[in-house]
mmCIF file of C-alpha atoms in Angstrom:
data_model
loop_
_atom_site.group_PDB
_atom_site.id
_atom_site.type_symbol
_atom_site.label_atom_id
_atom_site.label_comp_id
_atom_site.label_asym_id
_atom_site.label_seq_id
_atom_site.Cartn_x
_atom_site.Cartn_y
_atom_site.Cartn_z
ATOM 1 C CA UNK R 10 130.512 -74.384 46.508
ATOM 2 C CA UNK R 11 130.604 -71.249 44.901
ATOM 3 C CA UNK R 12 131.969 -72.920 41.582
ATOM 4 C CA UNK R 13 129.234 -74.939 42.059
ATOM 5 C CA UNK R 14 126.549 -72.341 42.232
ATOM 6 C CA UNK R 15 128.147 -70.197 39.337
ATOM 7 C CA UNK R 16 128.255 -73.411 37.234
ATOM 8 C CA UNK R 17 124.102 -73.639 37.492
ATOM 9 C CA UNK R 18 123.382 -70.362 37.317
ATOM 10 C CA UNK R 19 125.215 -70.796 33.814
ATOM 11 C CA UNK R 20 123.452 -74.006 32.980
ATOM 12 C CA UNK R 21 119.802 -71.729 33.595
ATOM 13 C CA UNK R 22 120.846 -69.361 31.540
ATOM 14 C CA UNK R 23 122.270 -71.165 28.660
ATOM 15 C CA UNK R 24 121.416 -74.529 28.619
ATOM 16 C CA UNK R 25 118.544 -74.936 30.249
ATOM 17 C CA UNK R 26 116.521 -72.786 27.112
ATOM 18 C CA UNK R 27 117.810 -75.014 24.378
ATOM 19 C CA UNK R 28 116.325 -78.285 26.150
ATOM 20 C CA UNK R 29 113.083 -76.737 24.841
ATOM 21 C CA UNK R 30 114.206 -77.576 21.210
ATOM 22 C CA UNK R 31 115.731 -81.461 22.661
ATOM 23 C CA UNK R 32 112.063 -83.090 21.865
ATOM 24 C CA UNK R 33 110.562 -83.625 17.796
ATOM 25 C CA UNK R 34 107.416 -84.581 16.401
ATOM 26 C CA UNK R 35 106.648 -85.763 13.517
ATOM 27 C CA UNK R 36 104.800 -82.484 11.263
ATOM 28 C CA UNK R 37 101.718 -84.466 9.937
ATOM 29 C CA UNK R 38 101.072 -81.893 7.102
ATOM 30 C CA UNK R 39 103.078 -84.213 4.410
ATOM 31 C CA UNK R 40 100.119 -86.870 5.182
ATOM 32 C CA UNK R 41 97.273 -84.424 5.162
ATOM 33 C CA UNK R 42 98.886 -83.155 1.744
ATOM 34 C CA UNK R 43 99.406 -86.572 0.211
ATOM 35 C CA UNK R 44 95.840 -87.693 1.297
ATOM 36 C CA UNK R 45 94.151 -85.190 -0.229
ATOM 37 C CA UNK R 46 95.900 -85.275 -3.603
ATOM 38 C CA UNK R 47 95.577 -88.574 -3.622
ATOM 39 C CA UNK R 48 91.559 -88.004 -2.469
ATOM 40 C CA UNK R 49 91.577 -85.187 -5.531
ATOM 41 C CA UNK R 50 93.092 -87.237 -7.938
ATOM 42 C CA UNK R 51 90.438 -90.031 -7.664
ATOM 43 C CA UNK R 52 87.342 -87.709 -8.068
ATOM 44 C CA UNK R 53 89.247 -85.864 -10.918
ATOM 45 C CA UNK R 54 89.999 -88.649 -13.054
ATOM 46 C CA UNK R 55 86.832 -90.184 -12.391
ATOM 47 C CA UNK R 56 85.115 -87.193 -13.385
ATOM 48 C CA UNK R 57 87.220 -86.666 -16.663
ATOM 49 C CA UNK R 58 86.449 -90.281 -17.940
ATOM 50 C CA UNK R 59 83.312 -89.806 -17.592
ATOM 51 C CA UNK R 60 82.776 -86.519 -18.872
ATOM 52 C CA UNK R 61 84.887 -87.785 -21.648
ATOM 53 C CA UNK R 62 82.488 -90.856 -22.410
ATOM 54 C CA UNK R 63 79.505 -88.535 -22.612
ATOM 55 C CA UNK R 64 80.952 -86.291 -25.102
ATOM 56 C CA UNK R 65 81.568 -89.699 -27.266
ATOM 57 C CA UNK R 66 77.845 -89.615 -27.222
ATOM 58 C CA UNK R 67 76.003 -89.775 -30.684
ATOM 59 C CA UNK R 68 72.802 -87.375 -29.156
ATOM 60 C CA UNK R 69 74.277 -83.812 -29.953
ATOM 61 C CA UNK R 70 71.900 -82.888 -26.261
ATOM 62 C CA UNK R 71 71.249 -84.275 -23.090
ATOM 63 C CA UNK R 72 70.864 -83.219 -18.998
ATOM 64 C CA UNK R 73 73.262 -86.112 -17.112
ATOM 65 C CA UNK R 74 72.744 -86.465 -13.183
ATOM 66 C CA UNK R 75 74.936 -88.834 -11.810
ATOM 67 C CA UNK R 76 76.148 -90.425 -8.242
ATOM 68 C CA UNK R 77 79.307 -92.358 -7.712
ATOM 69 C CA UNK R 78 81.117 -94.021 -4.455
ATOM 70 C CA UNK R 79 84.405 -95.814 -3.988
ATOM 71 C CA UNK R 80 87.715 -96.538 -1.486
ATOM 72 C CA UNK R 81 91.222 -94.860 -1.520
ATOM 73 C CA UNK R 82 93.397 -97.059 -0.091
ATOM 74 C CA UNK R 83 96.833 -95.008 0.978
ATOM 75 C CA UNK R 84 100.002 -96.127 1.923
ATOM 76 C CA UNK R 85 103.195 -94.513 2.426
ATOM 77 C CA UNK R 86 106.528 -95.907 3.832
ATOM 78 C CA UNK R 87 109.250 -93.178 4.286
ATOM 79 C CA UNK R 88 112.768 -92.268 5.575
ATOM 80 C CA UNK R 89 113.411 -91.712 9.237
ATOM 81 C CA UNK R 90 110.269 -93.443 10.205
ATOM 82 C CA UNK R 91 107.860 -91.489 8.590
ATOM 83 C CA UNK R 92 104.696 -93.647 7.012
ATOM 84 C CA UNK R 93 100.971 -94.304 7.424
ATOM 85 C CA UNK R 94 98.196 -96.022 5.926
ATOM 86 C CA UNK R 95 94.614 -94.419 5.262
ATOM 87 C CA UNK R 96 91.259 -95.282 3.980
ATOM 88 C CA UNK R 97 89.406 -92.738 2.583
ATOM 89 C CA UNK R 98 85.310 -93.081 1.566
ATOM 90 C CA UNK R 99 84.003 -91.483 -1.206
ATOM 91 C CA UNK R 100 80.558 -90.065 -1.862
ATOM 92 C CA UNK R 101 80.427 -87.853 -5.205
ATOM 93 C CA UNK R 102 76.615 -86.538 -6.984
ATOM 94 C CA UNK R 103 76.866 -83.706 -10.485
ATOM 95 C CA UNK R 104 74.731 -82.902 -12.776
ATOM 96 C CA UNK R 105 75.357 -81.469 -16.379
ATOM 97 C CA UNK R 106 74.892 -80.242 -19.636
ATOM 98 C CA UNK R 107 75.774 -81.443 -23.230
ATOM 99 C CA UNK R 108 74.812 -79.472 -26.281
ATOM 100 C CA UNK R 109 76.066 -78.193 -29.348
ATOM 101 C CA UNK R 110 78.411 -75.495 -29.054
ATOM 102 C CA UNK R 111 77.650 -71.992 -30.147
ATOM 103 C CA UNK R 112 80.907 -71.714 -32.175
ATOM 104 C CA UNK R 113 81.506 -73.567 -35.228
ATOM 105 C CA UNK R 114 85.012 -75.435 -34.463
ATOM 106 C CA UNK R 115 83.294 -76.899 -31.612
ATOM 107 C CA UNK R 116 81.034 -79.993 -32.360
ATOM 108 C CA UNK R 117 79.948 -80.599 -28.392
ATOM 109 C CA UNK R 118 80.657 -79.437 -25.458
ATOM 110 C CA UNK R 119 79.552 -80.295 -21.689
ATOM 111 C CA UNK R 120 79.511 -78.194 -19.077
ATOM 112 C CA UNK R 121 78.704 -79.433 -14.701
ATOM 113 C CA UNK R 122 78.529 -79.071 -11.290
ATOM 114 C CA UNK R 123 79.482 -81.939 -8.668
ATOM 115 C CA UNK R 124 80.166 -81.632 -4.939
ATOM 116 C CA UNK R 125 81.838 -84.512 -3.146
ATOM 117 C CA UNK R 126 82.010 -85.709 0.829
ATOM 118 C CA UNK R 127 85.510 -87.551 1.804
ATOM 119 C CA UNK R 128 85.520 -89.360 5.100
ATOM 120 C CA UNK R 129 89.819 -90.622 5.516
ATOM 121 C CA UNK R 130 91.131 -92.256 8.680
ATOM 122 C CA UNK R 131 94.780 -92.428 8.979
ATOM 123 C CA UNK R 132 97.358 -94.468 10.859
ATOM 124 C CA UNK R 133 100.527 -93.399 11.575
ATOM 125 C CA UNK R 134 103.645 -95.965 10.869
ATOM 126 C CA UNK R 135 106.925 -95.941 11.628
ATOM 127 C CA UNK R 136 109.531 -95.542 14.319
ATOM 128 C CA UNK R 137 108.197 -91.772 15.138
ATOM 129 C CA UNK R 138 104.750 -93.044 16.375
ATOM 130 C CA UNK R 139 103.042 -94.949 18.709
ATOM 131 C CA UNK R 140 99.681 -97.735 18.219
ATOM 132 C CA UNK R 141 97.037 -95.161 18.036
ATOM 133 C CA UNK R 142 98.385 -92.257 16.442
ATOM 134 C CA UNK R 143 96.033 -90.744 13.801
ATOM 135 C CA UNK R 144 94.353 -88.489 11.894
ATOM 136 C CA UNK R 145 90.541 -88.179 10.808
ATOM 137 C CA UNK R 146 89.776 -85.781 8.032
ATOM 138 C CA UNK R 147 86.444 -85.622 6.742
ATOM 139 C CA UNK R 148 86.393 -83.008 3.235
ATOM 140 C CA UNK R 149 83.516 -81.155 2.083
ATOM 141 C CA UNK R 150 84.256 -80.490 -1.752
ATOM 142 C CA UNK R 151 82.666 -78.947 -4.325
ATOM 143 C CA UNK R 152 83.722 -78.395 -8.275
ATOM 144 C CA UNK R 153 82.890 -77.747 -11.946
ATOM 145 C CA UNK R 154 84.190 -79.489 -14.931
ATOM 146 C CA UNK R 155 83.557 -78.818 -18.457
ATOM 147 C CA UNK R 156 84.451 -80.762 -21.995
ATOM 148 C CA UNK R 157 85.295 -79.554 -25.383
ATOM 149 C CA UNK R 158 85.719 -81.283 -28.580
ATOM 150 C CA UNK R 159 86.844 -80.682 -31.835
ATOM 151 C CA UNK R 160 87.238 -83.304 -34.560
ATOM 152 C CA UNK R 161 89.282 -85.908 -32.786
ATOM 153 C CA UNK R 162 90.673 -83.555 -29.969
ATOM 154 C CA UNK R 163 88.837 -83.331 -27.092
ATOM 155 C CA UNK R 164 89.816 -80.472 -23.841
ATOM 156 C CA UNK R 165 88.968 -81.352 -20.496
ATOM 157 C CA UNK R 166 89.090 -78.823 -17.065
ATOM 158 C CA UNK R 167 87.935 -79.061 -13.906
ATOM 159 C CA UNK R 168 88.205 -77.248 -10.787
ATOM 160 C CA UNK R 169 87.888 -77.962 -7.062
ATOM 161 C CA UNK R 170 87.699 -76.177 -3.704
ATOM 162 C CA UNK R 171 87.605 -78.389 -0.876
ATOM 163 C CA UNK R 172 86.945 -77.472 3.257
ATOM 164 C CA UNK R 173 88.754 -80.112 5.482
ATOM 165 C CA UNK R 174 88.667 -80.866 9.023
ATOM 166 C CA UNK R 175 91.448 -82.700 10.891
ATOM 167 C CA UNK R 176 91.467 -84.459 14.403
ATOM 168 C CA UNK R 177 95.158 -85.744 15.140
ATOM 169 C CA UNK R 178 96.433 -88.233 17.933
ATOM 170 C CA UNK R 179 100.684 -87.514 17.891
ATOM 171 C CA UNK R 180 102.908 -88.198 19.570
ATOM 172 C CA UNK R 181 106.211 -86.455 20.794
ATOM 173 C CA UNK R 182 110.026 -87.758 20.889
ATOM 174 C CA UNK R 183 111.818 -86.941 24.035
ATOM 175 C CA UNK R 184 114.966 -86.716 22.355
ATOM 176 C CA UNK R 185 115.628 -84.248 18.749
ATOM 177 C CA UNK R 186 117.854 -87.295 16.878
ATOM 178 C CA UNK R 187 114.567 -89.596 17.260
ATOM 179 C CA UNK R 188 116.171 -91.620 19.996
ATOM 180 C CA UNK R 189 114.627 -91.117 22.766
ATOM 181 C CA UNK R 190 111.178 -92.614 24.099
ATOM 182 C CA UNK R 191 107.782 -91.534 22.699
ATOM 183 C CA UNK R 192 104.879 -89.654 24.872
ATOM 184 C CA UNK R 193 101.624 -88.414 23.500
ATOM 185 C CA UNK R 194 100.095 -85.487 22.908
ATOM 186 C CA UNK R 195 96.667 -84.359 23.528
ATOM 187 C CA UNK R 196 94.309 -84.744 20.410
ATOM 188 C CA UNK R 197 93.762 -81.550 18.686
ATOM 189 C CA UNK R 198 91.948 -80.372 16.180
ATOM 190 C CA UNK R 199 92.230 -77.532 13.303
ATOM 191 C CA UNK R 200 91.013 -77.184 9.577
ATOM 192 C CA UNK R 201 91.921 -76.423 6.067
ATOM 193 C CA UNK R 202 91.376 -75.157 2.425
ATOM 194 C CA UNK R 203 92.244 -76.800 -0.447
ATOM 195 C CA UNK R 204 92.170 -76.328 -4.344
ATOM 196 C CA UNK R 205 92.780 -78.331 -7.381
ATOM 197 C CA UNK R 206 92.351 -77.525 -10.768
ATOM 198 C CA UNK R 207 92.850 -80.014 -13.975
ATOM 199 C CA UNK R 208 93.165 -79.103 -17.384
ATOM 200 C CA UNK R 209 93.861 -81.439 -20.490
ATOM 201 C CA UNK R 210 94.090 -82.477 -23.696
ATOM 202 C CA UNK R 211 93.360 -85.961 -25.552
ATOM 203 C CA UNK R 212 93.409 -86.897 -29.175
ATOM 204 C CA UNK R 213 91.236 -90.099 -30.899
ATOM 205 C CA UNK R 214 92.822 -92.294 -32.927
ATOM 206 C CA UNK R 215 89.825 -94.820 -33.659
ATOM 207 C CA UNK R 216 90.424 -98.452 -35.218
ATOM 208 C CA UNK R 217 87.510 -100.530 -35.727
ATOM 209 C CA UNK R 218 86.476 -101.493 -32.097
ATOM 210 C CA UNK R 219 89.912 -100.047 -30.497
ATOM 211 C CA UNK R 220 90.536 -96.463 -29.755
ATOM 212 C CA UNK R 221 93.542 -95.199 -28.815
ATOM 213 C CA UNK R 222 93.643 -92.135 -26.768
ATOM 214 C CA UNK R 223 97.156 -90.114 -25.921
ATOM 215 C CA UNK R 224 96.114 -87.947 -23.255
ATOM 216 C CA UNK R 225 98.311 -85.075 -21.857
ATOM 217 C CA UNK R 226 97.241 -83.322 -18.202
ATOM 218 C CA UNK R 227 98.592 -80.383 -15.925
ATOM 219 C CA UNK R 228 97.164 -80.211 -12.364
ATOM 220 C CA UNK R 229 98.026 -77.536 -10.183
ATOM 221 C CA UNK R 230 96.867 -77.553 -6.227
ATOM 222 C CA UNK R 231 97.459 -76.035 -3.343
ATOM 223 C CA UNK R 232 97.019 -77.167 0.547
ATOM 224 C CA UNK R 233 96.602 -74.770 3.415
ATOM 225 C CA UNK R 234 95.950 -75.691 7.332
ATOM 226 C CA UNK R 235 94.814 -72.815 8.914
ATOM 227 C CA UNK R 236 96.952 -71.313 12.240
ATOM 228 C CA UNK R 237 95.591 -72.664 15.235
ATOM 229 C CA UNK R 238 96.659 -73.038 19.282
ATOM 230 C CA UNK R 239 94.021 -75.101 20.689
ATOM 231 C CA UNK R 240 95.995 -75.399 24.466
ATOM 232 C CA UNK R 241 98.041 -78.282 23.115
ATOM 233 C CA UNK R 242 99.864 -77.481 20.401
ATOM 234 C CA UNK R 243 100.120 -73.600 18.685
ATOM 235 C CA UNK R 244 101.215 -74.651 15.183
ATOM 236 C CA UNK R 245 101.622 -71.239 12.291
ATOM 237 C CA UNK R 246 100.070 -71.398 9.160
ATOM 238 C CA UNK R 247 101.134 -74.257 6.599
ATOM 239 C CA UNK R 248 100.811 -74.457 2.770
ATOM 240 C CA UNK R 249 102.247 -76.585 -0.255
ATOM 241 C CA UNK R 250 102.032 -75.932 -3.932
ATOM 242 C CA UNK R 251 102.262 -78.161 -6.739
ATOM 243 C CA UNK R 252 102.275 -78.294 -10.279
ATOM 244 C CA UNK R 253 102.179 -81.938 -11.621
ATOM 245 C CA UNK R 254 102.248 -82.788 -15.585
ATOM 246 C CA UNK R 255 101.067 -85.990 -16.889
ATOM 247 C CA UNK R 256 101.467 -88.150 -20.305
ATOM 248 C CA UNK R 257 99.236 -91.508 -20.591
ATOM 249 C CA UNK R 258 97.891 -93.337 -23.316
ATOM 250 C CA UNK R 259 93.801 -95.089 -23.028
ATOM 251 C CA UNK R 260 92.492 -97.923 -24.707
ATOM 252 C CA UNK R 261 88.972 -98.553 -24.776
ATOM 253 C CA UNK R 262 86.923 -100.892 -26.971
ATOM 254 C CA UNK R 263 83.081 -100.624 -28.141
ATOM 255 C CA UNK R 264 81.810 -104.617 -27.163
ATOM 256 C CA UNK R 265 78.579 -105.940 -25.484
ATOM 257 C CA UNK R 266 78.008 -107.719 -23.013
ATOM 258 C CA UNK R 267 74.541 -109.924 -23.494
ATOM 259 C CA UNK R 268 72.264 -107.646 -25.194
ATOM 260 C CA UNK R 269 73.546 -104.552 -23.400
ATOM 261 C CA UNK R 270 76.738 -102.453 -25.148
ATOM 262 C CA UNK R 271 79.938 -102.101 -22.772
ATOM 263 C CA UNK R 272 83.032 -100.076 -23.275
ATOM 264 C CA UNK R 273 86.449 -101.229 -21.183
ATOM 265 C CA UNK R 274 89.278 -99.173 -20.912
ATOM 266 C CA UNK R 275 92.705 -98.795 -19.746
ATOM 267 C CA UNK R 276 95.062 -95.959 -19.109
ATOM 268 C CA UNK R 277 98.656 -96.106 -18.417
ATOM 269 C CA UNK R 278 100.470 -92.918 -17.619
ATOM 270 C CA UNK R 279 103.730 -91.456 -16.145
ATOM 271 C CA UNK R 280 103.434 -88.091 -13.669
ATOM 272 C CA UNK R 281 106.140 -85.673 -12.212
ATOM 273 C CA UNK R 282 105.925 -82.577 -10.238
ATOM 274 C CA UNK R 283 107.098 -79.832 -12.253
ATOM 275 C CA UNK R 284 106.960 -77.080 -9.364
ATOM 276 C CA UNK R 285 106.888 -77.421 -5.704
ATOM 277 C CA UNK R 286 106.769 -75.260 -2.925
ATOM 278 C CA UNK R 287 106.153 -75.362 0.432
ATOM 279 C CA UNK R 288 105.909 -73.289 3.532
ATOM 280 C CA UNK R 289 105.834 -75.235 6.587
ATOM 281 C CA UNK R 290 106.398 -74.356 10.291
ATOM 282 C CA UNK R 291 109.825 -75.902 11.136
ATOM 283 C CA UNK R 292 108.245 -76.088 15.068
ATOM 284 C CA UNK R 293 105.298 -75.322 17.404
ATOM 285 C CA UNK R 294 104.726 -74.561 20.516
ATOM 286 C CA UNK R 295 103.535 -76.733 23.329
ATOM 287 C CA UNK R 296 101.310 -75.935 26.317
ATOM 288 C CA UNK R 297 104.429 -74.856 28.122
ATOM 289 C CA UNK R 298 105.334 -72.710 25.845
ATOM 290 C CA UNK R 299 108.552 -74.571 24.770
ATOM 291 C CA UNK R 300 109.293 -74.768 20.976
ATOM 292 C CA UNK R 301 109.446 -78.714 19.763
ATOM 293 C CA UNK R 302 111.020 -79.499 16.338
ATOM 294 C CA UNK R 303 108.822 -80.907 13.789
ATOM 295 C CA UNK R 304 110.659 -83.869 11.132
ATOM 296 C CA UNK R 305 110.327 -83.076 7.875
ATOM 297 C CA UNK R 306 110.888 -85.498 4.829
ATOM 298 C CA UNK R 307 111.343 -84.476 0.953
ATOM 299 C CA UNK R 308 108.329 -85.464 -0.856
ATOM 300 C CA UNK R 309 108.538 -87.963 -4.277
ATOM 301 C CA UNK R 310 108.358 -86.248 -7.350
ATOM 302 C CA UNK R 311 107.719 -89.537 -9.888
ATOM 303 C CA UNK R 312 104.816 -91.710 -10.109
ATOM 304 C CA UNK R 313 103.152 -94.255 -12.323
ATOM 305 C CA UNK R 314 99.303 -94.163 -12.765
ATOM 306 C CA UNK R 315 97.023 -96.690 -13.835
ATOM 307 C CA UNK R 316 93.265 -97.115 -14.610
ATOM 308 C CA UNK R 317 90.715 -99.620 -16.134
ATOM 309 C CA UNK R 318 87.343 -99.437 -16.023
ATOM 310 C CA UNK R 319 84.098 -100.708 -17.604
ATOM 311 C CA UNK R 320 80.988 -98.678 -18.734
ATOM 312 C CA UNK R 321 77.638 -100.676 -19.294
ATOM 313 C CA UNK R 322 74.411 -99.541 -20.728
ATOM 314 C CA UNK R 323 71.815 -100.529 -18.397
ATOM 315 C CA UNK R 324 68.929 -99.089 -20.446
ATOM 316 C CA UNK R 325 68.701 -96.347 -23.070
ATOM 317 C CA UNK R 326 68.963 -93.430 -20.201
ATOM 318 C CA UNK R 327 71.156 -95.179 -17.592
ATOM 319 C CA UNK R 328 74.384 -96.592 -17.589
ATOM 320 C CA UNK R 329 76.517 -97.852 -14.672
ATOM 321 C CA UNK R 330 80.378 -97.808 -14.579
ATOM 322 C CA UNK R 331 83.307 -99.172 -12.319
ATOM 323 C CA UNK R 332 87.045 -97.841 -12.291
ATOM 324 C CA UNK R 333 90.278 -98.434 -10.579
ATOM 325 C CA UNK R 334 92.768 -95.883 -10.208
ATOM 326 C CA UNK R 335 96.177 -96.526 -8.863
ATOM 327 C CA UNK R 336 99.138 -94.202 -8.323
ATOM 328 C CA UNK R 337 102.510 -95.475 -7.361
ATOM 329 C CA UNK R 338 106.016 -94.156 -6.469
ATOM 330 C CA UNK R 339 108.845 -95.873 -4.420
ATOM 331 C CA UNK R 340 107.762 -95.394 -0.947
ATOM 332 C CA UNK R 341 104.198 -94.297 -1.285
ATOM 333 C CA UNK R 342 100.576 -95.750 -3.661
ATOM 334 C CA UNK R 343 97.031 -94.989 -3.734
ATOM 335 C CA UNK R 344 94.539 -97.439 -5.464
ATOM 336 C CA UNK R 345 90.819 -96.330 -5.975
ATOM 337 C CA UNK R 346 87.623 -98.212 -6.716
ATOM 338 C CA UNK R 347 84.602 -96.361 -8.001
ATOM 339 C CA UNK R 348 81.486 -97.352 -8.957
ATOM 340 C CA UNK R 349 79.088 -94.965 -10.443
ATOM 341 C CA UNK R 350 75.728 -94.592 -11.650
ATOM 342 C CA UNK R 351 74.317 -91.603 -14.530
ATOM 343 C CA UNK R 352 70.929 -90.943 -16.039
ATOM 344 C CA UNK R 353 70.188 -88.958 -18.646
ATOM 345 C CA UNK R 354 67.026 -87.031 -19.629
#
């Protein structure tokens, strides 16, 4: 008997504590990270073709408002279990400015304003979740973008800061391998920052109806969620940084359709984080107070992109435009459609 009492005393003392690191969850940060580069991605190309197809312009000024909308589709399919699939509405609205630039090398320039309203629901996938895990985001965003040109070249930036909320449904593992059966957890909710900035560089090769376009682009972001405990789950501060480099070549060709002029294009690139980095929180804390592991997976550095599009000229001030984007790596893809609308006065 007094074996047996020494023999628990030991098990409270020693093993007892590291039960509280026996359960895992998956760490939904990768998603909210993917998402919104995926979500940043689609308004920044968007935004570069058409700034770029206003600079093409023959008028050497003009004041452009313009109001797009479109669908992110998301999908992701990962080791240990780890996948979701999102939808993500779009609302964009910018205004801006073409004129001649005030130094000689320059031959136009555009300079504008946009702000942007995301709206993403996402299911998780996977052996680490149960039906009706998810997250909501919805992202307030707002940005400025400017053009350059000179001769054939033409220099593109733009820069974002976006405010997200999140609302997520998880659920927990009773066991640290994965094995064991799933439980929820109590909805919580917690917000974020995020930035994105674009810079790049194209150069016109024109050929009767045919340009071709080489286009070269760095984008550097980062993604923070803020520290919160919310009495379910008390998760630290969490941020990624990445620096992704990409080489494509557009085609577009000058044709009409009917009496109005069109332009339809298509871009093929290849893009690859150069730099990487995040900081994540390895576990939280549940109401208890116990610490439960969170499963982390390495993220995909590679990816093909592709776009196509078709601008129309509706009238002499208006034209109308509709893109897909799509981005695609082994286990994850994001396809966008956009349809926009631009006056100019």
């Amino acid at each position: 008997m007094k074996n047996f009492k020494t023999m628990l005393c030991l098990f409270a003392l020693v093993v007892a504590p590291l039960l509280s690191f026996g359960i895992a969850f998956r760490n939904p940060f990768f998603e909210n990270v993917r998402v919104f580069r995926e979500n940043a991605n689609a308004m920044g190309d968007s935004i570069i073709c058409y700034a770029d197809s206003i600079l093409n312009e023959p008028d050497a000024k003009a004041k452009h408002i313009w109001l797009s909308s479109g669908h992110v589709n998301h999908c992701q399919t990962e080791e240990l279990g780890l996948g979701y699939s999102a939808d993500t509405f779009l609302v964009n609205v910018g205004a801006d400015l073409k004129y001649s630039s005030l130094f000689s090398f320059l031959d136009r320039s555009i300079m504008g304003l946009f702000a942007s309203y995301a709206d993403t629901s996402l299911d998780y996938k996977g052996s680490e979740s149960l039906k009706g895990d998810k997250t909501k985001q919805n992202s307030l965003t707002f940005g400025f973008y400017s053009g350059y040109g000179l001769k054939r070249f033409t220099i593109f930036s733009s820069s974002l800061f976006a405010t997200t909320k999140y609302n997520n449904r998880l659920s927990v593992h009773s066991e640290d391998n994965l094995s064991g059966p799933l439980k929820n957890v109590e909805p919580h909710t917690f917000r974020g920052r995020s930035t994105h900035s674009n810079l790049g560089i194209s150069y016109k090769c024109p050929c009767k109806r045919l340009t071709i376009e080489p286009m070269a682009f760095l984008n550097y972001e980062t993604i923070m969620q803020k520290k919160h405990d919310d009495g379910t789950i008390s998760v630290e501060r969490q941020r990624a940084s990445y620096l992704q480099a990409t080489l494509g070549i557009k085609l577009e060709v000058s044709t009409s359709i009917g009496s109005r002029k069109a332009k339809p294009h298509l871009f093929v690139g290849l893009a690859r984080d150069l730099y990487s980095r995040d900081k994540l929180s390895k576990t939280v804390r549940d109401p208890q107070g116990n610490q439960v592991v969170q499963t982390l997976f390495k993220r995909e550095r590679n990816s093909v992109k592709i776009g196509a599009g078709l601008s129309i000229l509706l009238k002499d001030t208006i034209a109308a435009d509709v893109a897909y984007q799509g981005e695609y790596s082994k286990h994850n893809k994001a396809s966008a459609i956009l349809v926009g609308i631009s006056c100019k006065f």
